[in-house]
Short mmCIF file of C-alpha atoms in Angstrom, two decimals:
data_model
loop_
_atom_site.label_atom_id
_atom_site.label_comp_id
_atom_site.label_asym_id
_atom_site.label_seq_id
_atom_site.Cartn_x
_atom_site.Cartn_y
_atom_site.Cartn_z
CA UNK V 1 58.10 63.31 26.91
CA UNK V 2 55.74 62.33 24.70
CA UNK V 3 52.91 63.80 26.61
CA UNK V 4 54.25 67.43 25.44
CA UNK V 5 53.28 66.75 21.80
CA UNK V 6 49.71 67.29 22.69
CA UNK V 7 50.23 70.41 22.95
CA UNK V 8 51.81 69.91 18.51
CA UNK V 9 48.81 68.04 18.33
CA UNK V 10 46.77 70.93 19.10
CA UNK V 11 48.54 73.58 16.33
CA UNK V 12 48.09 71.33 13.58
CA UNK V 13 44.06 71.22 13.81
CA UNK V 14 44.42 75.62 14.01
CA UNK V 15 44.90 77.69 11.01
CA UNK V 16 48.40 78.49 9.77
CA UNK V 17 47.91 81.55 8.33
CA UNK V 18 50.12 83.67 9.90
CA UNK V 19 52.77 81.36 11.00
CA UNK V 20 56.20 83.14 10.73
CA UNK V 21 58.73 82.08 7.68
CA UNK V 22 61.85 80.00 7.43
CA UNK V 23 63.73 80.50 4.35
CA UNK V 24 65.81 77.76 2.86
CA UNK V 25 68.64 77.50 0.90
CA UNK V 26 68.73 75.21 -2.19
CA UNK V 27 71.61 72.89 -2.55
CA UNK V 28 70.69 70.57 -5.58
CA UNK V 29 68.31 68.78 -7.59
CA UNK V 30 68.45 64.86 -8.19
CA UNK V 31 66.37 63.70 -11.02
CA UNK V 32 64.68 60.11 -10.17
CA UNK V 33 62.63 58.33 -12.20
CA UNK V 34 60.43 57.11 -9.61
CA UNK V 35 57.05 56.49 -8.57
CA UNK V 36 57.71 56.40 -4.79
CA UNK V 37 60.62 58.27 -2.76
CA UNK V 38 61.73 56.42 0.25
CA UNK V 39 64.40 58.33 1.81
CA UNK V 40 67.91 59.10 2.04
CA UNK V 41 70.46 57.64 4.63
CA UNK V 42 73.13 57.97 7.05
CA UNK V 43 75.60 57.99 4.00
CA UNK V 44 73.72 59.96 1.66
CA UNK V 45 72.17 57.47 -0.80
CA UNK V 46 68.91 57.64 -2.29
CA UNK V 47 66.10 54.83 -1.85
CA UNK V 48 63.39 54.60 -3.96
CA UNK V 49 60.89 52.43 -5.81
CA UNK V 50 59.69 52.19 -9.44
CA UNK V 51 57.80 49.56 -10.99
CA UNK V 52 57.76 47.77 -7.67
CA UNK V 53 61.64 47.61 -7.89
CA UNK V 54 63.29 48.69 -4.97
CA UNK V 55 66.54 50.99 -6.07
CA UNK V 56 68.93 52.27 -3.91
CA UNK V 57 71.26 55.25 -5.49
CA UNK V 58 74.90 56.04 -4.57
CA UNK V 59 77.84 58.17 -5.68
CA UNK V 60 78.99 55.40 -7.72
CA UNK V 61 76.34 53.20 -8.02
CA UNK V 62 72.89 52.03 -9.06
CA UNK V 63 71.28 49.04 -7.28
CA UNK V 64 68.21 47.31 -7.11
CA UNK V 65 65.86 44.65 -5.70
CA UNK V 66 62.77 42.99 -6.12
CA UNK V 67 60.67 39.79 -5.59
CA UNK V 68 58.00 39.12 -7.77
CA UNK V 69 56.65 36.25 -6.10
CA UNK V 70 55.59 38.69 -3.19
CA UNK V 71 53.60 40.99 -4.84
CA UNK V 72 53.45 44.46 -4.18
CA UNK V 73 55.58 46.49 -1.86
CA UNK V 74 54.13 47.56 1.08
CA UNK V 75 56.55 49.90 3.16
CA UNK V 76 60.43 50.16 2.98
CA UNK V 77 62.09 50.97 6.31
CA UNK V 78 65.63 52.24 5.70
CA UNK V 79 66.42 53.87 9.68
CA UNK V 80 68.99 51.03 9.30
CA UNK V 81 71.26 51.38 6.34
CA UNK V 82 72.83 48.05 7.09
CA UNK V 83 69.56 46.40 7.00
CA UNK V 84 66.74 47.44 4.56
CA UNK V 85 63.32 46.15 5.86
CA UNK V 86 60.85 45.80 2.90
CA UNK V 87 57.68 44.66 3.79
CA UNK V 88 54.66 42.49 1.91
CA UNK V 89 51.44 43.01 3.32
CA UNK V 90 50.02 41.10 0.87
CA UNK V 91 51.86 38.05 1.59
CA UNK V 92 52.16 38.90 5.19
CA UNK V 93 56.45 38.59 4.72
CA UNK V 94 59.33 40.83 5.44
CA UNK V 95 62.69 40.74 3.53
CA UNK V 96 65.71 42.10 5.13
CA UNK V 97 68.58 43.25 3.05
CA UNK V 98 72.01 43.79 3.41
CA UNK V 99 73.59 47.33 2.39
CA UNK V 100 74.32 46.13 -1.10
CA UNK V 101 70.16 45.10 -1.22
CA UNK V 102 71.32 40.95 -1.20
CA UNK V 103 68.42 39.32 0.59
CA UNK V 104 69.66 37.91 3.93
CA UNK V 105 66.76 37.03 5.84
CA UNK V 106 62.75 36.33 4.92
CA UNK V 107 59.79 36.46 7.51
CA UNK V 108 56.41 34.60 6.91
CA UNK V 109 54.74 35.47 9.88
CA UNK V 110 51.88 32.82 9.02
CA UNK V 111 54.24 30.31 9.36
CA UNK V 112 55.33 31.16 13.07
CA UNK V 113 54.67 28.58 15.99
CA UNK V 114 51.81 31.29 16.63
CA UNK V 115 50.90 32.59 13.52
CA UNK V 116 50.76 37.06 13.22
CA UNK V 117 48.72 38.68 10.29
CA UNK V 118 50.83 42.08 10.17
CA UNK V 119 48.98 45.41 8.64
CA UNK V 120 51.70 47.84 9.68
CA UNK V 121 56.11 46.74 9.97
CA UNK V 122 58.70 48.59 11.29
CA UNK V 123 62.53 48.58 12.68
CA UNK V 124 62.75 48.75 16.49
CA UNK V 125 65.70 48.15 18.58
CA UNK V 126 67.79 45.51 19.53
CA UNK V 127 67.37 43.52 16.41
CA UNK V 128 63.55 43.64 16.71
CA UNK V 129 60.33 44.87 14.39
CA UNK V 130 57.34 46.91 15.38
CA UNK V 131 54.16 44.61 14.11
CA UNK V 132 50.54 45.08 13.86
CA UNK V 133 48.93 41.91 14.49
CA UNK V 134 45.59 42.27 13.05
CA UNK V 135 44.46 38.72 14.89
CA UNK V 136 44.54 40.38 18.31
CA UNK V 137 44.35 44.03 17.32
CA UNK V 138 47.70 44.59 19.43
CA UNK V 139 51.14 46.15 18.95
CA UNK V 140 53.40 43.50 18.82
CA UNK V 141 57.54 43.12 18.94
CA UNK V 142 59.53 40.42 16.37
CA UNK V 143 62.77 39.18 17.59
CA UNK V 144 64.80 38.53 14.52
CA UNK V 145 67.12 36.55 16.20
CA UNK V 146 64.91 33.98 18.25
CA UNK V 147 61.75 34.28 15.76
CA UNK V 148 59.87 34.77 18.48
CA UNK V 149 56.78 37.36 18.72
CA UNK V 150 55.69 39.19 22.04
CA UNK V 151 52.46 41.33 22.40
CA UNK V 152 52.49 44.62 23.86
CA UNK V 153 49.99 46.39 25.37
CA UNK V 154 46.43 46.04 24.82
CA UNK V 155 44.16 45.97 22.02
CA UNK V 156 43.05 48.27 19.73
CA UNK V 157 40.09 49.07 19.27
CA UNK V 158 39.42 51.94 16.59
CA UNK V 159 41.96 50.73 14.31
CA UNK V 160 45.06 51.89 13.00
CA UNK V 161 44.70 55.47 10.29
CA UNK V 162 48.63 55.96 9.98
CA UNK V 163 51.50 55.04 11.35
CA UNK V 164 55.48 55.92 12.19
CA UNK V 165 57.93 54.05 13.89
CA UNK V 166 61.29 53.92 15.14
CA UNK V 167 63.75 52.14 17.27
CA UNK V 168 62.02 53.11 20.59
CA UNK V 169 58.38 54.19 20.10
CA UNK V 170 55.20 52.96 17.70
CA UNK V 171 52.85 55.92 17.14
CA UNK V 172 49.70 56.20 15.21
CA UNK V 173 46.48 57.40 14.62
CA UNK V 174 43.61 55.50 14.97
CA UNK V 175 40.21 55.94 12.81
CA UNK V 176 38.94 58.56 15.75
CA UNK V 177 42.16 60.57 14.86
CA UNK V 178 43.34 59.70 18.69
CA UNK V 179 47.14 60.31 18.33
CA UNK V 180 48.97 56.97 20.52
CA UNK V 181 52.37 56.12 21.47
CA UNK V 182 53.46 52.50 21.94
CA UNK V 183 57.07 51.80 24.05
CA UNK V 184 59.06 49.13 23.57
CA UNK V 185 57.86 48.14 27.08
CA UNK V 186 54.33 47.89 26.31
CA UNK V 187 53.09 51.19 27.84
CA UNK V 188 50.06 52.74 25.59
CA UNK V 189 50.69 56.76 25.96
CA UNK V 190 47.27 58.92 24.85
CA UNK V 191 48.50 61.97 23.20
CA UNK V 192 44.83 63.40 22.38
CA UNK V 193 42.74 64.54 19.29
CA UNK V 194 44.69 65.59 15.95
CA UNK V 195 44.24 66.64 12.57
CA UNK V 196 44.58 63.35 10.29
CA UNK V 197 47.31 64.40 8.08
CA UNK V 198 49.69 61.52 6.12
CA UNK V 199 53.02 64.29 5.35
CA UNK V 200 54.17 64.75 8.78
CA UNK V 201 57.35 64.03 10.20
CA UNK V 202 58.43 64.02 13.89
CA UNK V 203 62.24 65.69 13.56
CA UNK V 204 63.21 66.09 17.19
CA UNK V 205 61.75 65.97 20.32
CA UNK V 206 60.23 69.19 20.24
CA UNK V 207 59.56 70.06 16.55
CA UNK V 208 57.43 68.37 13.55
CA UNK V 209 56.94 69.33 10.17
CA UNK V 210 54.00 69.05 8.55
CA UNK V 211 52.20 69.62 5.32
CA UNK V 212 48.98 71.52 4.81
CA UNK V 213 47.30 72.86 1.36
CA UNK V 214 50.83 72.02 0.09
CA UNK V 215 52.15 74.29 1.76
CA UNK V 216 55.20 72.87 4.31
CA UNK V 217 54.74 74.06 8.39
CA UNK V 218 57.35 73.48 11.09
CA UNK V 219 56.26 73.35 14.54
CA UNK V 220 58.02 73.75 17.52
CA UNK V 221 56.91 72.61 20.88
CA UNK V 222 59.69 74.48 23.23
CA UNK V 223 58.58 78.04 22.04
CA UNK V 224 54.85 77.01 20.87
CA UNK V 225 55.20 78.86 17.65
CA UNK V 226 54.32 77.83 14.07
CA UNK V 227 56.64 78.88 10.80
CA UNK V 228 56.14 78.55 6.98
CA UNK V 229 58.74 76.89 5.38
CA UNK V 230 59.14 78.83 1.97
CA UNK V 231 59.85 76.21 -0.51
CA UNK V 232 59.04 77.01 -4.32
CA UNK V 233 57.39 73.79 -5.37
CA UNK V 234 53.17 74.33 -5.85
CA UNK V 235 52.34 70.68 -5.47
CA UNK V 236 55.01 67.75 -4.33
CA UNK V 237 54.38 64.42 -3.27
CA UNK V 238 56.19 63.80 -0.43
CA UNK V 239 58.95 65.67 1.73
CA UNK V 240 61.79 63.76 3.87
CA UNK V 241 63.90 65.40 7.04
CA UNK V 242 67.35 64.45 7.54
CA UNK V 243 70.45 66.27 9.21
CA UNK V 244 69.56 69.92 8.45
CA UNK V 245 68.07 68.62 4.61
CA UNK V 246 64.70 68.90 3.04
CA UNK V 247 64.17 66.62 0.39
CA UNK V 248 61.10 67.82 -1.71
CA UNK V 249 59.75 64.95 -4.09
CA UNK V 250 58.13 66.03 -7.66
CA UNK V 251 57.73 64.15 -10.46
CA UNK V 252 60.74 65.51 -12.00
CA UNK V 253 62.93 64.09 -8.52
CA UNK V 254 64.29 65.42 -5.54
CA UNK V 255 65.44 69.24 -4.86
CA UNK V 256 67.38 69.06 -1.28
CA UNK V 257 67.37 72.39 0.92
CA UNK V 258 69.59 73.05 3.40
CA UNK V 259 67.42 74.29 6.63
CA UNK V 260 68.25 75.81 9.78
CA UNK V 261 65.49 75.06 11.95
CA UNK V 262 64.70 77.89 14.66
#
């Protein structure tokens, strides 16, 4: 599958000049006082970080977590509403957190049988994390449930640009902008050459969105076509994707669109 997003890979480095237009429908604006949006989840609450505090926003509700004797917060992986990753980088630790952001577990990887230095964290499946181990240069799986860390694949060798993750595939980009795929199984897919760009998001298995000149593209890979999506916002600093809603973050908060994709 993952061989057809070279082909993805290849529209974002063209122009997008005259990529056709999908309109989209505003359903509401959220104001968050925040210096980092995370996402949204499964249930519709908002996750977000200010002052290094980790908040998490529902109907009712307004909680919050932090740990000051770890420093700064790395990376927040929420694809798990029932448990919040947050990772440390700094203090090479994860904390995992229930729903109601009460610490249940804590990770030093430095202080495993075979000690991991971890530049990049997040969820996989069956109770696992994706890891970076920085020692070796390899992709890496945690079991959370035997401690126990296995290496996958080989190493690499032109570093590690930017990242995604989820429960069944590692991508990134190295410093050669060299687009990989890691499985859960250890097999290193080579996707090809892309345009280094930090606002993307892989929505399905066919279609990415992607940010340019502030300006927000969809592409889709079953009908190799490119569209503007028309949103009013001039500058933004980051978007999210979730069932059929864009989530546009300003400094004023979150507008949500409702989106039909093509």
């Amino acid at each position: 599958m993952f061989k057809k997003w070279l082909a993805i890979l290849s529209i974002l480095s063209v122009s997008v000049v005259f990529a056709q237009k999908i309109t989209i429908e505003k359903k509401e604006f959220v104001a968050l006082n925040a210096s980092e949006f995370i996402g949204f989840d499964s249930f519709k609450n908002y996750f977000y970080i200010k002052d290094n505090v980790i908040y998490k926003k529902t109907e009712v509700e307004l909680l919050q977590y932090q740990n000051l004797a770890l420093g700064k917060i790395t990376k927040v992986d929420i694809l798990n509403p029932l448990k919040v990753i947050v990772f440390y980088e700094e203090f090479n630790s994860v904390i995992i957190l229930d729903n109601f952001l009460n610490e249940i577990q804590k990770i030093e990887f430095s202080n495993l049988e075979t000690p991991v230095v971890t530049s990049a964290m997040g969820i996989s499946g069956q109770n696992k994390l994706w890891l970076f181990n920085t020692l070796n240069q390899q992709i890496g799986l945690y079991d959370l449930t035997t401690n126990q860390y296995q290496n996958l694949g080989i190493p690499i060798n032109d570093g590690i640009q930017y990242y995604q993750t989820d429960f069944n595939y590692f991508h990134w980009i190295d410093k050669q902008n060299n687009w990989f795929t890691c499985t859960i199984f250890g097999r290193i897919i080579a996707n090809g050459k892309t345009e280094f760009a930090t606002k993307s998001k892989f929505i399905s298995e066919n279609k990415i969105i992607f940010s340019k000149d502030d300006k927000l593209y969809l592409s889709d890979l079953s009908t190799s076509k490119t569209y503007e999506i028309e949103i009013v916002e001039k500058t933004f600093q980051k978007f999210y994707y979730k069932d059929q809603i864009l989530s546009i973050f300003t400094d004023q908060g979150i507008t949500n669109y409702k989106i039909t994709l093509p």
